[in-house]
Tab-separated table of C-alpha atoms and ligand atoms in Angstrom:
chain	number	residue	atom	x	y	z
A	1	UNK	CA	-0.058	17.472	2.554
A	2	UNK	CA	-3.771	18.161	3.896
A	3	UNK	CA	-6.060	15.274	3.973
A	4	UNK	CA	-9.416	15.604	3.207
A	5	UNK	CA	-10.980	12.660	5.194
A	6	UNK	CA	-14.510	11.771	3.615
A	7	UNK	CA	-15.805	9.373	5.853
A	8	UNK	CA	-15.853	4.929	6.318
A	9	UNK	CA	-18.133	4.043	3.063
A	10	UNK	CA	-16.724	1.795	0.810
A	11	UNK	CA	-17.102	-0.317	-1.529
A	12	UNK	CA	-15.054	-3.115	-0.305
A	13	UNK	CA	-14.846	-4.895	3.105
A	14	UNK	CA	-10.778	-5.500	3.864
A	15	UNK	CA	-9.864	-8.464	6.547
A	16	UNK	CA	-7.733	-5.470	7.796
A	17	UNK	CA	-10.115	-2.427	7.411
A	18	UNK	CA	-9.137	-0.131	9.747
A	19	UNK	CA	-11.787	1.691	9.704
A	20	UNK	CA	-14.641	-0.711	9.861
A	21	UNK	CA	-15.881	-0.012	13.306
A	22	UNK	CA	-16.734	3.869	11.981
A	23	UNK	CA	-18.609	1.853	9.044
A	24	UNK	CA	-20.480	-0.428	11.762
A	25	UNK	CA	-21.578	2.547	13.734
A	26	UNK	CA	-22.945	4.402	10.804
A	27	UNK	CA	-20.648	7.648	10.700
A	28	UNK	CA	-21.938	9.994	8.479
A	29	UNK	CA	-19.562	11.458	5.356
A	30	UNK	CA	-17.704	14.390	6.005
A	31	UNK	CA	-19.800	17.848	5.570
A	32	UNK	CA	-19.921	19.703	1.845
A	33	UNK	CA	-18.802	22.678	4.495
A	34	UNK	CA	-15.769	20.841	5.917
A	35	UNK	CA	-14.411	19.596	2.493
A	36	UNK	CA	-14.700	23.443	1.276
A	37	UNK	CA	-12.808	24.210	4.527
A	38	UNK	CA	-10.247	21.947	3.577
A	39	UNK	CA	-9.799	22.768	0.342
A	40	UNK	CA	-9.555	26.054	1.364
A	41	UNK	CA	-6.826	25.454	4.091
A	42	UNK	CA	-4.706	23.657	1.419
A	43	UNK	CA	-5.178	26.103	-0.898
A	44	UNK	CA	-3.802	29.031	1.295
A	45	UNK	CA	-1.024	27.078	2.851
A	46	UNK	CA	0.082	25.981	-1.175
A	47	UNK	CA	-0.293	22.590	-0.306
A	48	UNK	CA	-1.076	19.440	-1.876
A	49	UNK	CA	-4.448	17.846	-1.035
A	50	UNK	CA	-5.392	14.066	-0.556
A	51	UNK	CA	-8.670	12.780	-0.846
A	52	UNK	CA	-8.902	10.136	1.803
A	53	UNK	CA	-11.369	7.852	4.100
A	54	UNK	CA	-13.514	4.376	2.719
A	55	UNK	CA	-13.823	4.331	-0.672
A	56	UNK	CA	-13.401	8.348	-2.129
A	57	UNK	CA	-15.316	7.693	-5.419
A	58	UNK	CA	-18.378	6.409	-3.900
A	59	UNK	CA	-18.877	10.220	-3.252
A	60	UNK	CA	-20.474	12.022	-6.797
A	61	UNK	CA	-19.466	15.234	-5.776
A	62	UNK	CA	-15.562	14.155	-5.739
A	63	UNK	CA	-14.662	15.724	-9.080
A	64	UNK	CA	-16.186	18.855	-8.347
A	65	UNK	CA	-14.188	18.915	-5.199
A	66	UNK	CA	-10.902	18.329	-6.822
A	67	UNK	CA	-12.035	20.828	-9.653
A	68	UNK	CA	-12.535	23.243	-6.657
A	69	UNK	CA	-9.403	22.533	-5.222
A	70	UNK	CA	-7.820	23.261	-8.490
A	71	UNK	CA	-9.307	26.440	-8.930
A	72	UNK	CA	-8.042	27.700	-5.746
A	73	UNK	CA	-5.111	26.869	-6.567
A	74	UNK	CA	-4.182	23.907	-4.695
A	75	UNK	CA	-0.844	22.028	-6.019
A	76	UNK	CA	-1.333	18.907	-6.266
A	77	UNK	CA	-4.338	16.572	-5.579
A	78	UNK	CA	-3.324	12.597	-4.962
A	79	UNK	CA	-6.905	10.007	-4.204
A	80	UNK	CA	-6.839	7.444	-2.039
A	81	UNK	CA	-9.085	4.640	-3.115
A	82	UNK	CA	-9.535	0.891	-4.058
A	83	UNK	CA	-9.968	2.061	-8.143
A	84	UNK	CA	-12.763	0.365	-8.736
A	85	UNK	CA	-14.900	2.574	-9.822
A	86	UNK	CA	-12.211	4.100	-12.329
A	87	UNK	CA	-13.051	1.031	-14.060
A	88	UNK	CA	-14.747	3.068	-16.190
A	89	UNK	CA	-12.471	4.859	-18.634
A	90	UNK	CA	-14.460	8.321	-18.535
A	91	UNK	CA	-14.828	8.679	-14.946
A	92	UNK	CA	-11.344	8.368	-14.744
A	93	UNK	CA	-10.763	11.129	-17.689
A	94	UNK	CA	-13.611	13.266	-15.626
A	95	UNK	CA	-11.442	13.268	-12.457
A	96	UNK	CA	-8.200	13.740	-14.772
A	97	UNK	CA	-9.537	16.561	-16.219
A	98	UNK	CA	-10.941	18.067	-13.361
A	99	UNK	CA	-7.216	18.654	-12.134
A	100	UNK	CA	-6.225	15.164	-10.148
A	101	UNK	CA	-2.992	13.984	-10.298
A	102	UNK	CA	-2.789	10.687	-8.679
A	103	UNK	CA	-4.062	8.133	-7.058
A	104	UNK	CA	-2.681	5.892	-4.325
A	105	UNK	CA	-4.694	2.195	-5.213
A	106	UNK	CA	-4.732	-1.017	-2.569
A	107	UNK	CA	-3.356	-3.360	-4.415
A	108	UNK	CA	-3.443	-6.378	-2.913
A	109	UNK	CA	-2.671	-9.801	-4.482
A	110	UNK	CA	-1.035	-11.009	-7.005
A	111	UNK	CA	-3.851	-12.806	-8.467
A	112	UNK	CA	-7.884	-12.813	-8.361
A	113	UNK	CA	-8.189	-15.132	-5.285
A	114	UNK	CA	-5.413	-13.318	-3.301
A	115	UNK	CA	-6.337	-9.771	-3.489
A	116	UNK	CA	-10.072	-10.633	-3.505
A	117	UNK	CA	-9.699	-12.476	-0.450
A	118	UNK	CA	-8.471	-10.063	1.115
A	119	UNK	CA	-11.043	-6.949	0.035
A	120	UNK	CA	-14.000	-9.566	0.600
A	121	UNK	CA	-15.482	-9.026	-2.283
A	122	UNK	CA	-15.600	-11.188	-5.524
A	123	UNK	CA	-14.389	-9.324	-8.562
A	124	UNK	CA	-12.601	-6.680	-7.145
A	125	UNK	CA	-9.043	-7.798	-8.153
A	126	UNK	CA	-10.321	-7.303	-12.446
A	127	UNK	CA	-11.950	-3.808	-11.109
A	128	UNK	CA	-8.875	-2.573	-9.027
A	129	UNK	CA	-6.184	-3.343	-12.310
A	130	UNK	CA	-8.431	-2.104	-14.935
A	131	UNK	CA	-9.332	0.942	-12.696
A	132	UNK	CA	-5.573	1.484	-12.589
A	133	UNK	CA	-4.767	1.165	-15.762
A	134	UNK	CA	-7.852	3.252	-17.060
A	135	UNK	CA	-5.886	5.995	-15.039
A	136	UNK	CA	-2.856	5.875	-16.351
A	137	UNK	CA	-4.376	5.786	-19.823
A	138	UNK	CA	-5.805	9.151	-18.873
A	139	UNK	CA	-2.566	10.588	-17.748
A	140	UNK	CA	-2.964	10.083	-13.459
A	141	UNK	CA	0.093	8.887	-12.454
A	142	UNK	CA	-1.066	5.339	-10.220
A	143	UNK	CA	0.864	4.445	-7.320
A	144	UNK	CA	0.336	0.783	-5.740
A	145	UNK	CA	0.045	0.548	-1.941
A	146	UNK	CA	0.549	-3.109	-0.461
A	147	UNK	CA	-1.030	-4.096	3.060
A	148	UNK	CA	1.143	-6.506	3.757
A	149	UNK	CA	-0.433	-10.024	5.499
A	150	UNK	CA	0.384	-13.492	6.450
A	151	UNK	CA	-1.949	-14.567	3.232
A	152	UNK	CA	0.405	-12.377	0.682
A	153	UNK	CA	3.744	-11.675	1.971
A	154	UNK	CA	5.042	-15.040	0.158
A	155	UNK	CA	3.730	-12.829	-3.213
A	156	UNK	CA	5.017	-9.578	-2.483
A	157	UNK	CA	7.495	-9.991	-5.730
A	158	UNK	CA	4.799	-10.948	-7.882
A	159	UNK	CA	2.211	-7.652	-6.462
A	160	UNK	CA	5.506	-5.876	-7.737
A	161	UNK	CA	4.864	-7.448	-11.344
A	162	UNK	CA	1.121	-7.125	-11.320
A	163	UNK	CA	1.305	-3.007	-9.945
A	164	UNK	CA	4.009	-2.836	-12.866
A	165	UNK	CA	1.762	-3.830	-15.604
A	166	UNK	CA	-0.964	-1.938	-14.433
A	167	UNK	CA	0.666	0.757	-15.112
A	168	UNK	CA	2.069	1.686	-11.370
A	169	UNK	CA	5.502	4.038	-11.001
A	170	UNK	CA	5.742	3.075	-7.529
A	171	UNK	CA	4.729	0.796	-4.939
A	172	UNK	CA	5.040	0.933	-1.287
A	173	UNK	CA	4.314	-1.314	1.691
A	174	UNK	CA	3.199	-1.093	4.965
A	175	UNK	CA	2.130	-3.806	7.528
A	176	UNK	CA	-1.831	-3.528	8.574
A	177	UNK	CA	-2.340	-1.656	11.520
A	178	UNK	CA	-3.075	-3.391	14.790
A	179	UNK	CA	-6.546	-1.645	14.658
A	180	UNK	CA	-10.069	-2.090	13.128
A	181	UNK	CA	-10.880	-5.896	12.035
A	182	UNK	CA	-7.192	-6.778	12.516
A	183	UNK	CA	-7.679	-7.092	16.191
A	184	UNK	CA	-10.330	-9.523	15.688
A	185	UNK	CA	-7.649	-11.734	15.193
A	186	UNK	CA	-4.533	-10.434	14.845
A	187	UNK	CA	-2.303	-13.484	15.113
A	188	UNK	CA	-3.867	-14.677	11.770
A	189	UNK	CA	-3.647	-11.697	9.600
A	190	UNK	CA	-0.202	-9.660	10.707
A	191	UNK	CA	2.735	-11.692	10.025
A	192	UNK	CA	6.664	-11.984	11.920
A	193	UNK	CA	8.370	-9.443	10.128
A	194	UNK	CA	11.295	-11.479	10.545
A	195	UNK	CA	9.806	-14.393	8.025
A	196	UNK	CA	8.645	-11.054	5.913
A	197	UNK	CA	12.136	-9.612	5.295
A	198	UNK	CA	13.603	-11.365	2.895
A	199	UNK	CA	10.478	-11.992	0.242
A	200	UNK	CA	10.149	-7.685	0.901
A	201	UNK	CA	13.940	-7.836	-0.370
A	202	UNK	CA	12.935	-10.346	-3.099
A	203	UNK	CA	10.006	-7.453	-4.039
A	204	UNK	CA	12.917	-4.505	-4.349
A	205	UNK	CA	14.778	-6.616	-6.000
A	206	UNK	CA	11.947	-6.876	-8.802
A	207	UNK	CA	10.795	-3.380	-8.614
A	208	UNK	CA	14.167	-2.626	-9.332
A	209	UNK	CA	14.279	-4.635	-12.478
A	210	UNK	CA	10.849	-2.756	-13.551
A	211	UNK	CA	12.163	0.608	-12.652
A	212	UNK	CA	9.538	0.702	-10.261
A	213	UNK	CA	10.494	2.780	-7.038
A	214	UNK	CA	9.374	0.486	-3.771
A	215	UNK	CA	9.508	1.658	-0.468
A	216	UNK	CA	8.666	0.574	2.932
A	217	UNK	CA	6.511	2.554	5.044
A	218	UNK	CA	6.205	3.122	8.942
A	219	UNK	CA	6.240	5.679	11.650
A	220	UNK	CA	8.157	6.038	14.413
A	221	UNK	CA	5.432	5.228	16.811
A	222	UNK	CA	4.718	1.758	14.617
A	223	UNK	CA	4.610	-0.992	17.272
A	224	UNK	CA	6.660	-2.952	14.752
A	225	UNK	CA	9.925	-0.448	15.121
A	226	UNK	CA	12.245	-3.584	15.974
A	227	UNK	CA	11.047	-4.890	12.258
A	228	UNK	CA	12.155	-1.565	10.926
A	229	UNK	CA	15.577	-1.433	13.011
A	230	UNK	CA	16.145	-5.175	11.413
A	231	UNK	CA	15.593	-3.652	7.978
A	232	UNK	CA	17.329	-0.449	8.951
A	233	UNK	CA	20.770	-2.505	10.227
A	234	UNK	CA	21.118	-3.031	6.346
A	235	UNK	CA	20.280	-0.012	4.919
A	236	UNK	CA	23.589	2.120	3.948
A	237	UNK	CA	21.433	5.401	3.218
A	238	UNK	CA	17.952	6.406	3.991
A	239	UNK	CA	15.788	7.243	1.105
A	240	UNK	CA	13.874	10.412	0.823
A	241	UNK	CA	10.186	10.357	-0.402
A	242	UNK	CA	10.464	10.639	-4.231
A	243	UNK	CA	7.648	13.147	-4.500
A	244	UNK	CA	6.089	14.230	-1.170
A	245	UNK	CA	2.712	12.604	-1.864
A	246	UNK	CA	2.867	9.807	1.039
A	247	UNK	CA	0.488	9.302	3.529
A	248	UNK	CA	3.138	7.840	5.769
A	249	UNK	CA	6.656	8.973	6.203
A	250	UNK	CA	8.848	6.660	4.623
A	251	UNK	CA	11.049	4.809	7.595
A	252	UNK	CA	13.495	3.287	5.018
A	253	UNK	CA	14.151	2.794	1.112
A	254	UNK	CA	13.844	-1.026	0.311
A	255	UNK	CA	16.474	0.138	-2.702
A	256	UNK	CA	19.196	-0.098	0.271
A	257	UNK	CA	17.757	-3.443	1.539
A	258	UNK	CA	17.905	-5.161	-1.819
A	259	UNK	CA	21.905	-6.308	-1.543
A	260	UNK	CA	23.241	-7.844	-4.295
A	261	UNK	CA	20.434	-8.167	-7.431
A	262	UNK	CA	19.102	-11.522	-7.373
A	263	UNK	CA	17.131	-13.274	-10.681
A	264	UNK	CA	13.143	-12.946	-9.886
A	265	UNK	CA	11.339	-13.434	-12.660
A	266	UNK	CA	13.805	-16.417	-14.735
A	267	UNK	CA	15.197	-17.349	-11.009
A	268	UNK	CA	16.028	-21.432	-10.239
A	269	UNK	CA	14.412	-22.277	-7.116
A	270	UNK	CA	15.698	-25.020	-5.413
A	271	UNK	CA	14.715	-26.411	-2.008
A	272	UNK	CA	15.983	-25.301	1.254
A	273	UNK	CA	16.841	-27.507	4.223
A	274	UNK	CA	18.347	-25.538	7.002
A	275	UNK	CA	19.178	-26.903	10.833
A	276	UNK	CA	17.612	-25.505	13.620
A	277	UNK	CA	20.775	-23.841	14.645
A	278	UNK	CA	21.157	-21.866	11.357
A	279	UNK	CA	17.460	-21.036	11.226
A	280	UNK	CA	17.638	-19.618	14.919
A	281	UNK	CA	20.851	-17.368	12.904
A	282	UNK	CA	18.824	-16.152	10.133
A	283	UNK	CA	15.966	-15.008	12.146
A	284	UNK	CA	17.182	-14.001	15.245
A	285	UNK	CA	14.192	-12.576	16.376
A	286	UNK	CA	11.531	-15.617	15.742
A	287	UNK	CA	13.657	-17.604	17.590
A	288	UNK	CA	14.230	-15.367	20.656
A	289	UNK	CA	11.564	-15.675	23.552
A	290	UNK	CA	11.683	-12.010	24.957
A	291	UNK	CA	10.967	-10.697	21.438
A	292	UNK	CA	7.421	-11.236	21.893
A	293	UNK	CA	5.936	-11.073	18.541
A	294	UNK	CA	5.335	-15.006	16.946
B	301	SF4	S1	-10.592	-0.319	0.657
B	301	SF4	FE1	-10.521	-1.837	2.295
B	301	SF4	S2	-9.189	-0.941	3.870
B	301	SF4	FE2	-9.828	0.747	2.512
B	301	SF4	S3	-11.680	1.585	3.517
B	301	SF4	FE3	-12.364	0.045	2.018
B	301	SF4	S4	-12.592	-1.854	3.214
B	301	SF4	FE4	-11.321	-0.437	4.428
């Protein structure tokens, strides 16, 4: 897949934004002559195209693009973007029709306060589910992406439930990258993966119920790689990515992580009081001083 990466502006301002430093500096959008050049690289190589970079839809000329892209005969076109402006039902038939086939949508909280939180920006959360499911009305398929952070990782199960009835197939999550407004303070927005683990297995377990497929995604050069080798000491098989249309190669399916199906949504939950000694057992990791990470 070719990226077509359209600059910093967007609509929203994420506690994690990555790319927030490009915004502060004023980087200008990518050039109407690089996107053709792009498109035009996809097109010859037969490969799918993403849209990329801030918020894609702030840029008018975005259906044209992908109409373009179309016309040369690129494969597949997946967008990148927060949804809100897909809000409205006939942009979101506009960039249907103009050939794109799905979008890849932040979804970040399982309710108003959580996911709006976390954009900055009051009244995204009703923008970012209608936008989805405006898409899906219009035939895009809508996958949800999950930032996981210390403020929603105790939700991830419900984000499964709230993607689902937005009309998501899939959801995948990722951990924010140690980059951007993260390492303002970093400590307060990444979480231990070890405490993250099991409500991630909690979240397969309901995207299984929902026929939702959930993966986990990394790299190998992801500072967090002993959080993926805990994960990955579980996992019987590695999953390949259902459809190609990733931005990040997929490190290991959360379908092999899941163990035995456990109730989510009717579940009993009871209180749990565990020693020191069996905490220290369960997460190895949190407890051990050379493992760095707190
Ligand atoms: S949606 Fe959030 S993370 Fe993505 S570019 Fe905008 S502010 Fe940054």
């Amino acid at each position: 897949m070719l990226f077509v990466r359209l600059g910093a502006l967007c609509n929203n301002a994420c506690v994690f934004c990555a790319q927030a430093q490009e915004r502060a500096v004023g980087a200008g959008p990518l050039s109407e002559e690089r996107v053709a050049a792009v498109i035009s690289d996809a097109a010859s190589r037969g490969e799918p195209l993403a849209f990329v970079g801030g918020e894609p839809t702030l840029h008018d000329p975005l259906a044209s693009w992908i109409a373009a892209a179309r016309r040369a005969g690129v494969p597949r076109i997946v967008l990148q973007t927060n949804a809100r402006r897909l809000t409205y039902a006939s942009y979101a038939r506009e960039l249907q029709a103009a050939g794109l086939s799905a979008i890849d949508v932040s979804l970040l909280g399982s309710s108003a306060a959580m996911h709006d939180y976390h954009t900055g920006t009051p009244g995204a959360f009703s923008q970012t589910v209608q936008g989805m499911r405006q898409a899906r009305a219009a035939g895009v398929v809508v996958v949800a992406s999950c930032v996981m952070t210390r403020s929603n990782f105790r939700h991830l199960a419900d984000i499964v439930r709230v993607a689902h009835a937005a009309g998501a197939s899939s959801i995948r999550f990722r951990f924010a990258a140690r980059a951007g407004r993260v390492l303002q303070a970093p400590d307060r927005i990444v979480p231990h993966p070890a405490l993250v683990a099991p409500y991630l297995k909690l979240a397969r377990t309901q995207a299984r119920r929902l026929r939702l497929d959930a993966l986990l995604l990394g790299s190998a050069s992801d500072p967090r790689q002993p959080f993926v080798d805990f994960l990955a000491d579980e996992a019987e098989h590695p999953v390949q990515h259902p459809d190609g249309s990733g931005f990040v190669p997929p490190i290991v399916g959360l379908e092999q992580l899941a163990g035995k199906p456990r109730p989510a949504v009717t579940e009993r939950r009871v209180r749990e009081r565990r020693t020191g000694a069996e905490l220290s057992k369960i997460l190895p990791t949190f407890f051990d001083p050379a493992s760095g990470e707190r």
